[in-house]
Amino acid sequence: MKKDIVGAMAKEREYLSFRRRGEEPYHFVDAVKKYGFESLKEFFEAKRDYLFVDNNSFEIFEATPVNFLDEIRNAFSENKNKVGFMDIEKTLVFEGNSDDANKEYCEECNIPIYPYQALGGSIVATSGDVVFGIFYKGTGKDEERYILERIKSIFEKYSGKTFRVDGNDILADGTKILGSTIYKQDDISCVAGALSFSDKSNLIANVCLKHSTKQPGYIDFMDRETFKREVKKWLTVK
């Protein structure tokens, strides 16, 4: 059966109006099944997607390390919902406000350093990795959590493993699979992160002067094109 989230949400409003009058003429879990949802969890996830995605229009853009900061500024100044991706083709470092990159080591190894204006430590990326940014209207914690939970569900879909959102990170078995940072300007926010698809723990130890308490991990159950495709599918109006 095709899922009808608009109809199910209307039924939810009807159900809540009955409950406010002290009535319960039917069980809501049974009602949503008539709209294609097998469980309340499935309904509420679809409702969250609808409220975040279907009421908005997300533009897709591709960035490079050279124009990355310009694209971020443009996304904020345009006051639009946007999704940006930056494919990494060679080893580089993005250094945040913590100023913790080992510049001497990077110079010796010919690793370029690009500044990014956000809190947090340096991001080390190599060929095959991807950096992403999801810009949306809103500044609350609920949206930030929702985005990370939604990305977590993509990981779980392809890996068959269980992941956990911990602050701005996504962890698996204690290792950090995704680290993200939050940008905010006026009523626009951005959740940005870097996905690593290869083991670079030794490189991170040499580049980052301040070591994280979380063991760095990497993704071996999907490639960056699959991740980008899933994010675009999620943020496309159905």
mmCIF file of C-alpha atoms in Angstrom:
data_model
loop_
_atom_site.group_PDB
_atom_site.id
_atom_site.type_symbol
_atom_site.label_atom_id
_atom_site.label_comp_id
_atom_site.label_asym_id
_atom_site.label_seq_id
_atom_site.Cartn_x
_atom_site.Cartn_y
_atom_site.Cartn_z
ATOM 1 C CA MET A 1 0.000 0.000 0.000
ATOM 2 C CA LYS A 2 1.262 3.476 -0.857
ATOM 3 C CA LYS A 3 2.011 5.555 2.214
ATOM 4 C CA ASP A 4 -0.206 8.617 2.676
ATOM 5 C CA ILE A 5 1.501 10.804 5.265
ATOM 6 C CA VAL A 6 -0.845 13.767 4.713
ATOM 7 C CA GLY A 7 -3.886 11.604 5.353
ATOM 8 C CA ALA A 8 -2.261 9.949 8.365
ATOM 9 C CA MET A 9 -1.378 13.338 9.872
ATOM 10 C CA ALA A 10 -4.993 14.470 9.416
ATOM 11 C CA LYS A 11 -6.105 11.285 11.196
ATOM 12 C CA GLU A 12 -3.649 12.059 14.009
ATOM 13 C CA ARG A 13 -5.216 15.491 14.474
ATOM 14 C CA GLU A 14 -8.657 13.879 14.614
ATOM 15 C CA TYR A 15 -7.441 11.304 17.145
ATOM 16 C CA LEU A 16 -5.891 13.988 19.361
ATOM 17 C CA SER A 17 -9.110 15.999 19.313
ATOM 18 C CA PHE A 18 -10.967 12.923 20.581
ATOM 19 C CA ARG A 19 -8.369 12.393 23.311
ATOM 20 C CA ARG A 20 -8.654 16.005 24.474
ATOM 21 C CA ARG A 21 -12.386 15.350 25.032
ATOM 22 C CA GLY A 22 -11.578 12.222 26.990
ATOM 23 C CA GLU A 23 -12.645 9.886 24.179
ATOM 24 C CA GLU A 24 -10.739 7.119 22.384
ATOM 25 C CA PRO A 25 -12.999 5.642 19.673
ATOM 26 C CA TYR A 26 -10.083 3.750 18.049
ATOM 27 C CA HIS A 27 -6.448 2.858 18.556
ATOM 28 C CA PHE A 28 -4.222 5.210 16.595
ATOM 29 C CA VAL A 29 -1.739 2.457 15.702
ATOM 30 C CA ASP A 30 -4.576 0.651 13.902
ATOM 31 C CA ALA A 31 -5.671 3.841 12.186
ATOM 32 C CA VAL A 32 -2.274 4.631 10.640
ATOM 33 C CA LYS A 33 -2.076 1.156 9.102
ATOM 34 C CA LYS A 34 -4.915 2.193 6.790
ATOM 35 C CA TYR A 35 -2.541 4.859 5.440
ATOM 36 C CA GLY A 36 0.295 2.430 4.719
ATOM 37 C CA PHE A 37 2.250 2.612 7.993
ATOM 38 C CA GLU A 38 2.944 -0.634 9.821
ATOM 39 C CA SER A 39 3.948 0.974 13.129
ATOM 40 C CA LEU A 40 3.837 4.241 15.037
ATOM 41 C CA LYS A 41 7.625 4.469 14.707
ATOM 42 C CA GLU A 42 7.339 4.339 10.916
ATOM 43 C CA PHE A 43 4.585 6.971 10.986
ATOM 44 C CA PHE A 44 6.454 9.400 13.212
ATOM 45 C CA GLU A 45 9.651 9.039 11.148
ATOM 46 C CA ALA A 46 7.697 9.778 7.973
ATOM 47 C CA LYS A 47 6.000 12.721 9.668
ATOM 48 C CA ARG A 48 9.374 14.164 10.705
ATOM 49 C CA ASP A 49 10.683 13.802 7.158
ATOM 50 C CA TYR A 50 7.574 15.481 5.790
ATOM 51 C CA LEU A 51 7.805 18.438 8.160
ATOM 52 C CA PHE A 52 11.538 18.918 7.497
ATOM 53 C CA VAL A 53 11.748 18.098 3.792
ATOM 54 C CA ASP A 54 8.412 18.266 2.008
ATOM 55 C CA ASN A 55 7.623 21.743 3.320
ATOM 56 C CA ASN A 56 10.985 23.014 2.054
ATOM 57 C CA SER A 57 12.976 22.988 -1.155
ATOM 58 C CA PHE A 58 16.632 21.960 -0.954
ATOM 59 C CA GLU A 59 19.085 23.040 -3.640
ATOM 60 C CA ILE A 60 22.129 20.871 -4.340
ATOM 61 C CA PHE A 61 25.585 22.337 -4.918
ATOM 62 C CA GLU A 62 29.102 20.962 -5.325
ATOM 63 C CA ALA A 63 32.101 22.712 -3.771
ATOM 64 C CA THR A 64 35.891 22.475 -3.896
ATOM 65 C CA PRO A 65 38.396 23.171 -1.098
ATOM 66 C CA VAL A 66 39.197 26.494 -2.771
ATOM 67 C CA ASN A 67 35.621 27.822 -2.897
ATOM 68 C CA PHE A 68 34.286 25.950 0.137
ATOM 69 C CA LEU A 69 34.090 29.002 2.423
ATOM 70 C CA ASP A 70 32.577 31.135 -0.352
ATOM 71 C CA GLU A 71 29.852 28.531 -0.895
ATOM 72 C CA ILE A 72 29.108 28.510 2.834
ATOM 73 C CA ARG A 73 28.797 32.313 2.873
ATOM 74 C CA ASN A 74 26.555 32.210 -0.183
ATOM 75 C CA ALA A 75 24.301 29.584 1.355
ATOM 76 C CA PHE A 76 23.800 31.733 4.448
ATOM 77 C CA SER A 77 23.341 35.011 2.546
ATOM 78 C CA GLU A 78 20.787 33.486 0.142
ATOM 79 C CA ASN A 79 18.636 32.370 3.088
ATOM 80 C CA LYS A 80 17.802 29.099 1.358
ATOM 81 C CA ASN A 81 17.736 25.412 2.226
ATOM 82 C CA LYS A 82 20.754 23.901 0.472
ATOM 83 C CA VAL A 83 22.812 20.715 0.490
ATOM 84 C CA GLY A 84 26.473 20.902 -0.458
ATOM 85 C CA PHE A 85 29.027 18.183 -1.166
ATOM 86 C CA MET A 86 32.780 18.394 -1.606
ATOM 87 C CA ASP A 87 34.553 15.346 -3.018
ATOM 88 C CA ILE A 88 38.093 14.994 -1.694
ATOM 89 C CA GLU A 89 40.654 13.945 -4.307
ATOM 90 C CA LYS A 90 43.910 14.408 -2.355
ATOM 91 C CA THR A 91 45.036 14.583 1.261
ATOM 92 C CA LEU A 92 44.216 17.894 2.955
ATOM 93 C CA VAL A 93 43.349 19.395 6.312
ATOM 94 C CA PHE A 94 40.506 21.697 7.337
ATOM 95 C CA GLU A 95 41.531 23.611 10.440
ATOM 96 C CA GLY A 96 38.880 25.061 12.725
ATOM 97 C CA ASN A 97 39.155 27.765 15.350
ATOM 98 C CA SER A 98 41.046 25.420 17.650
ATOM 99 C CA ASP A 99 44.254 25.974 15.606
ATOM 100 C CA ASP A 100 45.465 22.445 16.328
ATOM 101 C CA ALA A 101 46.978 21.366 12.990
ATOM 102 C CA ASN A 102 50.653 20.391 12.967
ATOM 103 C CA LYS A 103 51.707 22.907 10.331
ATOM 104 C CA GLU A 104 55.323 21.771 10.265
ATOM 105 C CA TYR A 105 54.322 18.179 9.530
ATOM 106 C CA CYS A 106 51.798 19.276 6.899
ATOM 107 C CA GLU A 107 54.399 21.441 5.169
ATOM 108 C CA GLU A 108 56.936 18.598 5.135
ATOM 109 C CA CYS A 109 54.342 16.218 3.645
ATOM 110 C CA ASN A 110 52.924 18.821 1.240
ATOM 111 C CA ILE A 111 49.470 18.635 2.838
ATOM 112 C CA PRO A 112 47.479 21.845 2.258
ATOM 113 C CA ILE A 113 45.582 23.398 5.179
ATOM 114 C CA TYR A 114 42.275 25.185 4.616
ATOM 115 C CA PRO A 115 40.688 27.235 7.411
ATOM 116 C CA TYR A 116 37.039 26.765 8.269
ATOM 117 C CA GLN A 117 35.235 29.031 10.684
ATOM 118 C CA ALA A 118 33.736 26.686 13.214
ATOM 119 C CA LEU A 119 34.429 25.320 16.646
ATOM 120 C CA GLY A 120 36.157 21.979 16.866
ATOM 121 C CA GLY A 121 39.384 20.336 15.883
ATOM 122 C CA SER A 122 41.016 19.823 12.521
ATOM 123 C CA ILE A 123 39.474 17.554 9.908
ATOM 124 C CA VAL A 124 41.871 15.277 8.023
ATOM 125 C CA ALA A 125 40.593 14.023 4.668
ATOM 126 C CA THR A 126 42.112 11.904 1.914
ATOM 127 C CA SER A 127 41.126 10.823 -1.593
ATOM 128 C CA GLY A 128 37.710 9.182 -1.683
ATOM 129 C CA ASP A 129 36.320 11.065 1.327
ATOM 130 C CA VAL A 130 33.470 13.574 1.195
ATOM 131 C CA VAL A 131 32.560 16.712 3.148
ATOM 132 C CA PHE A 132 28.901 17.724 3.291
ATOM 133 C CA GLY A 133 26.813 20.617 4.589
ATOM 134 C CA ILE A 134 23.037 20.713 5.115
ATOM 135 C CA PHE A 135 21.715 24.285 5.365
ATOM 136 C CA TYR A 136 18.192 24.760 6.672
ATOM 137 C CA LYS A 137 15.913 27.381 8.173
ATOM 138 C CA GLY A 138 15.873 26.909 11.926
ATOM 139 C CA THR A 139 18.230 27.147 14.877
ATOM 140 C CA GLY A 140 16.901 24.565 17.322
ATOM 141 C CA LYS A 141 18.544 21.463 18.714
ATOM 142 C CA ASP A 142 15.701 19.275 17.440
ATOM 143 C CA GLU A 143 16.675 19.840 13.799
ATOM 144 C CA GLU A 144 20.353 19.118 14.516
ATOM 145 C CA ARG A 145 19.471 15.851 16.238
ATOM 146 C CA TYR A 146 17.040 14.902 13.501
ATOM 147 C CA ILE A 147 19.687 15.350 10.767
ATOM 148 C CA LEU A 148 22.246 13.227 12.601
ATOM 149 C CA GLU A 149 19.657 10.550 13.381
ATOM 150 C CA ARG A 150 18.634 10.487 9.720
ATOM 151 C CA ILE A 151 22.253 10.066 8.596
ATOM 152 C CA LYS A 152 22.642 7.345 11.218
ATOM 153 C CA SER A 153 19.716 5.490 9.645
ATOM 154 C CA ILE A 154 21.516 5.579 6.270
ATOM 155 C CA PHE A 155 24.586 4.007 7.878
ATOM 156 C CA GLU A 156 22.474 1.324 9.529
ATOM 157 C CA LYS A 157 20.687 0.559 6.264
ATOM 158 C CA TYR A 158 23.933 -0.328 4.489
ATOM 159 C CA SER A 159 25.973 -1.792 7.334
ATOM 160 C CA GLY A 160 23.462 -3.855 9.283
ATOM 161 C CA LYS A 161 25.110 -2.455 12.426
ATOM 162 C CA THR A 162 23.781 -0.277 15.232
ATOM 163 C CA PHE A 163 25.114 3.271 15.544
ATOM 164 C CA ARG A 164 24.662 5.917 18.218
ATOM 165 C CA VAL A 165 24.431 9.704 18.061
ATOM 166 C CA ASP A 166 26.694 11.207 20.722
ATOM 167 C CA GLY A 167 26.585 15.002 20.724
ATOM 168 C CA ASN A 168 27.681 16.031 17.239
ATOM 169 C CA ASP A 169 29.228 12.620 16.481
ATOM 170 C CA ILE A 170 27.969 9.285 15.225
ATOM 171 C CA LEU A 171 29.658 6.317 16.891
ATOM 172 C CA ALA A 172 29.878 2.588 16.224
ATOM 173 C CA ASP A 173 31.375 0.299 18.860
ATOM 174 C CA GLY A 174 33.034 3.303 20.493
ATOM 175 C CA THR A 175 34.721 4.603 17.324
ATOM 176 C CA LYS A 176 33.780 7.910 15.700
ATOM 177 C CA ILE A 177 32.344 7.281 12.242
ATOM 178 C CA LEU A 178 31.173 10.853 11.695
ATOM 179 C CA GLY A 179 32.160 14.089 13.357
ATOM 180 C CA SER A 180 30.076 17.160 12.614
ATOM 181 C CA THR A 181 29.978 20.829 13.479
ATOM 182 C CA ILE A 182 27.156 23.368 13.577
ATOM 183 C CA TYR A 183 27.155 26.772 11.894
ATOM 184 C CA LYS A 184 24.438 29.309 12.743
ATOM 185 C CA GLN A 185 23.696 32.720 11.261
ATOM 186 C CA ASP A 186 20.457 34.583 11.901
ATOM 187 C CA ASP A 187 17.699 31.991 11.284
ATOM 188 C CA ILE A 188 19.803 29.656 9.118
ATOM 189 C CA SER A 189 21.788 26.713 10.472
ATOM 190 C CA CYS A 190 24.152 24.234 8.876
ATOM 191 C CA VAL A 191 25.132 20.750 9.980
ATOM 192 C CA ALA A 192 28.471 19.994 8.316
ATOM 193 C CA GLY A 193 30.599 16.890 8.540
ATOM 194 C CA ALA A 194 33.304 14.819 6.889
ATOM 195 C CA LEU A 195 33.017 11.129 6.068
ATOM 196 C CA SER A 196 36.146 9.018 5.984
ATOM 197 C CA PHE A 197 36.214 5.896 3.818
ATOM 198 C CA SER A 198 39.685 4.651 4.764
ATOM 199 C CA ASP A 199 41.722 4.132 7.917
ATOM 200 C CA LYS A 200 43.754 7.272 8.586
ATOM 201 C CA SER A 201 44.340 6.955 12.338
ATOM 202 C CA ASN A 202 48.129 7.291 11.948
ATOM 203 C CA LEU A 203 47.768 10.360 9.742
ATOM 204 C CA ILE A 204 45.355 11.972 12.201
ATOM 205 C CA ALA A 205 47.788 11.299 15.060
ATOM 206 C CA ASN A 206 50.539 13.128 13.141
ATOM 207 C CA VAL A 207 48.402 16.057 11.951
ATOM 208 C CA CYS A 208 46.235 16.823 14.991
ATOM 209 C CA LEU A 209 48.135 18.249 17.953
ATOM 210 C CA LYS A 210 45.075 17.907 20.194
ATOM 211 C CA HIS A 211 43.961 14.297 20.248
ATOM 212 C CA SER A 212 40.297 13.385 20.599
ATOM 213 C CA THR A 213 39.181 11.032 23.354
ATOM 214 C CA LYS A 214 37.179 9.165 20.702
ATOM 215 C CA GLN A 215 38.952 6.649 18.492
ATOM 216 C CA PRO A 216 38.665 7.680 14.813
ATOM 217 C CA GLY A 217 36.922 5.165 12.592
ATOM 218 C CA TYR A 218 35.956 4.949 8.950
ATOM 219 C CA ILE A 219 33.190 3.675 6.690
ATOM 220 C CA ASP A 220 33.781 0.390 4.889
ATOM 221 C CA PHE A 221 30.184 -0.542 4.068
ATOM 222 C CA MET A 222 29.393 2.092 1.416
ATOM 223 C CA ASP A 223 31.198 4.573 -0.838
ATOM 224 C CA ARG A 224 30.756 8.313 -1.037
ATOM 225 C CA GLU A 225 28.546 8.210 -4.150
ATOM 226 C CA THR A 226 26.116 5.937 -2.328
ATOM 227 C CA PHE A 227 26.057 8.307 0.645
ATOM 228 C CA LYS A 228 25.473 11.341 -1.596
ATOM 229 C CA ARG A 229 22.710 9.535 -3.457
ATOM 230 C CA GLU A 230 20.943 8.614 -0.210
ATOM 231 C CA VAL A 231 21.138 12.173 1.161
ATOM 232 C CA LYS A 232 19.811 13.626 -2.097
ATOM 233 C CA LYS A 233 16.958 11.099 -2.095
ATOM 234 C CA TRP A 234 16.111 11.970 1.513
ATOM 235 C CA LEU A 235 16.142 15.740 0.903
ATOM 236 C CA THR A 236 14.162 15.603 -2.342
ATOM 237 C CA VAL A 237 10.501 16.498 -2.077
ATOM 238 C CA LYS A 238 8.455 13.321 -2.515
#
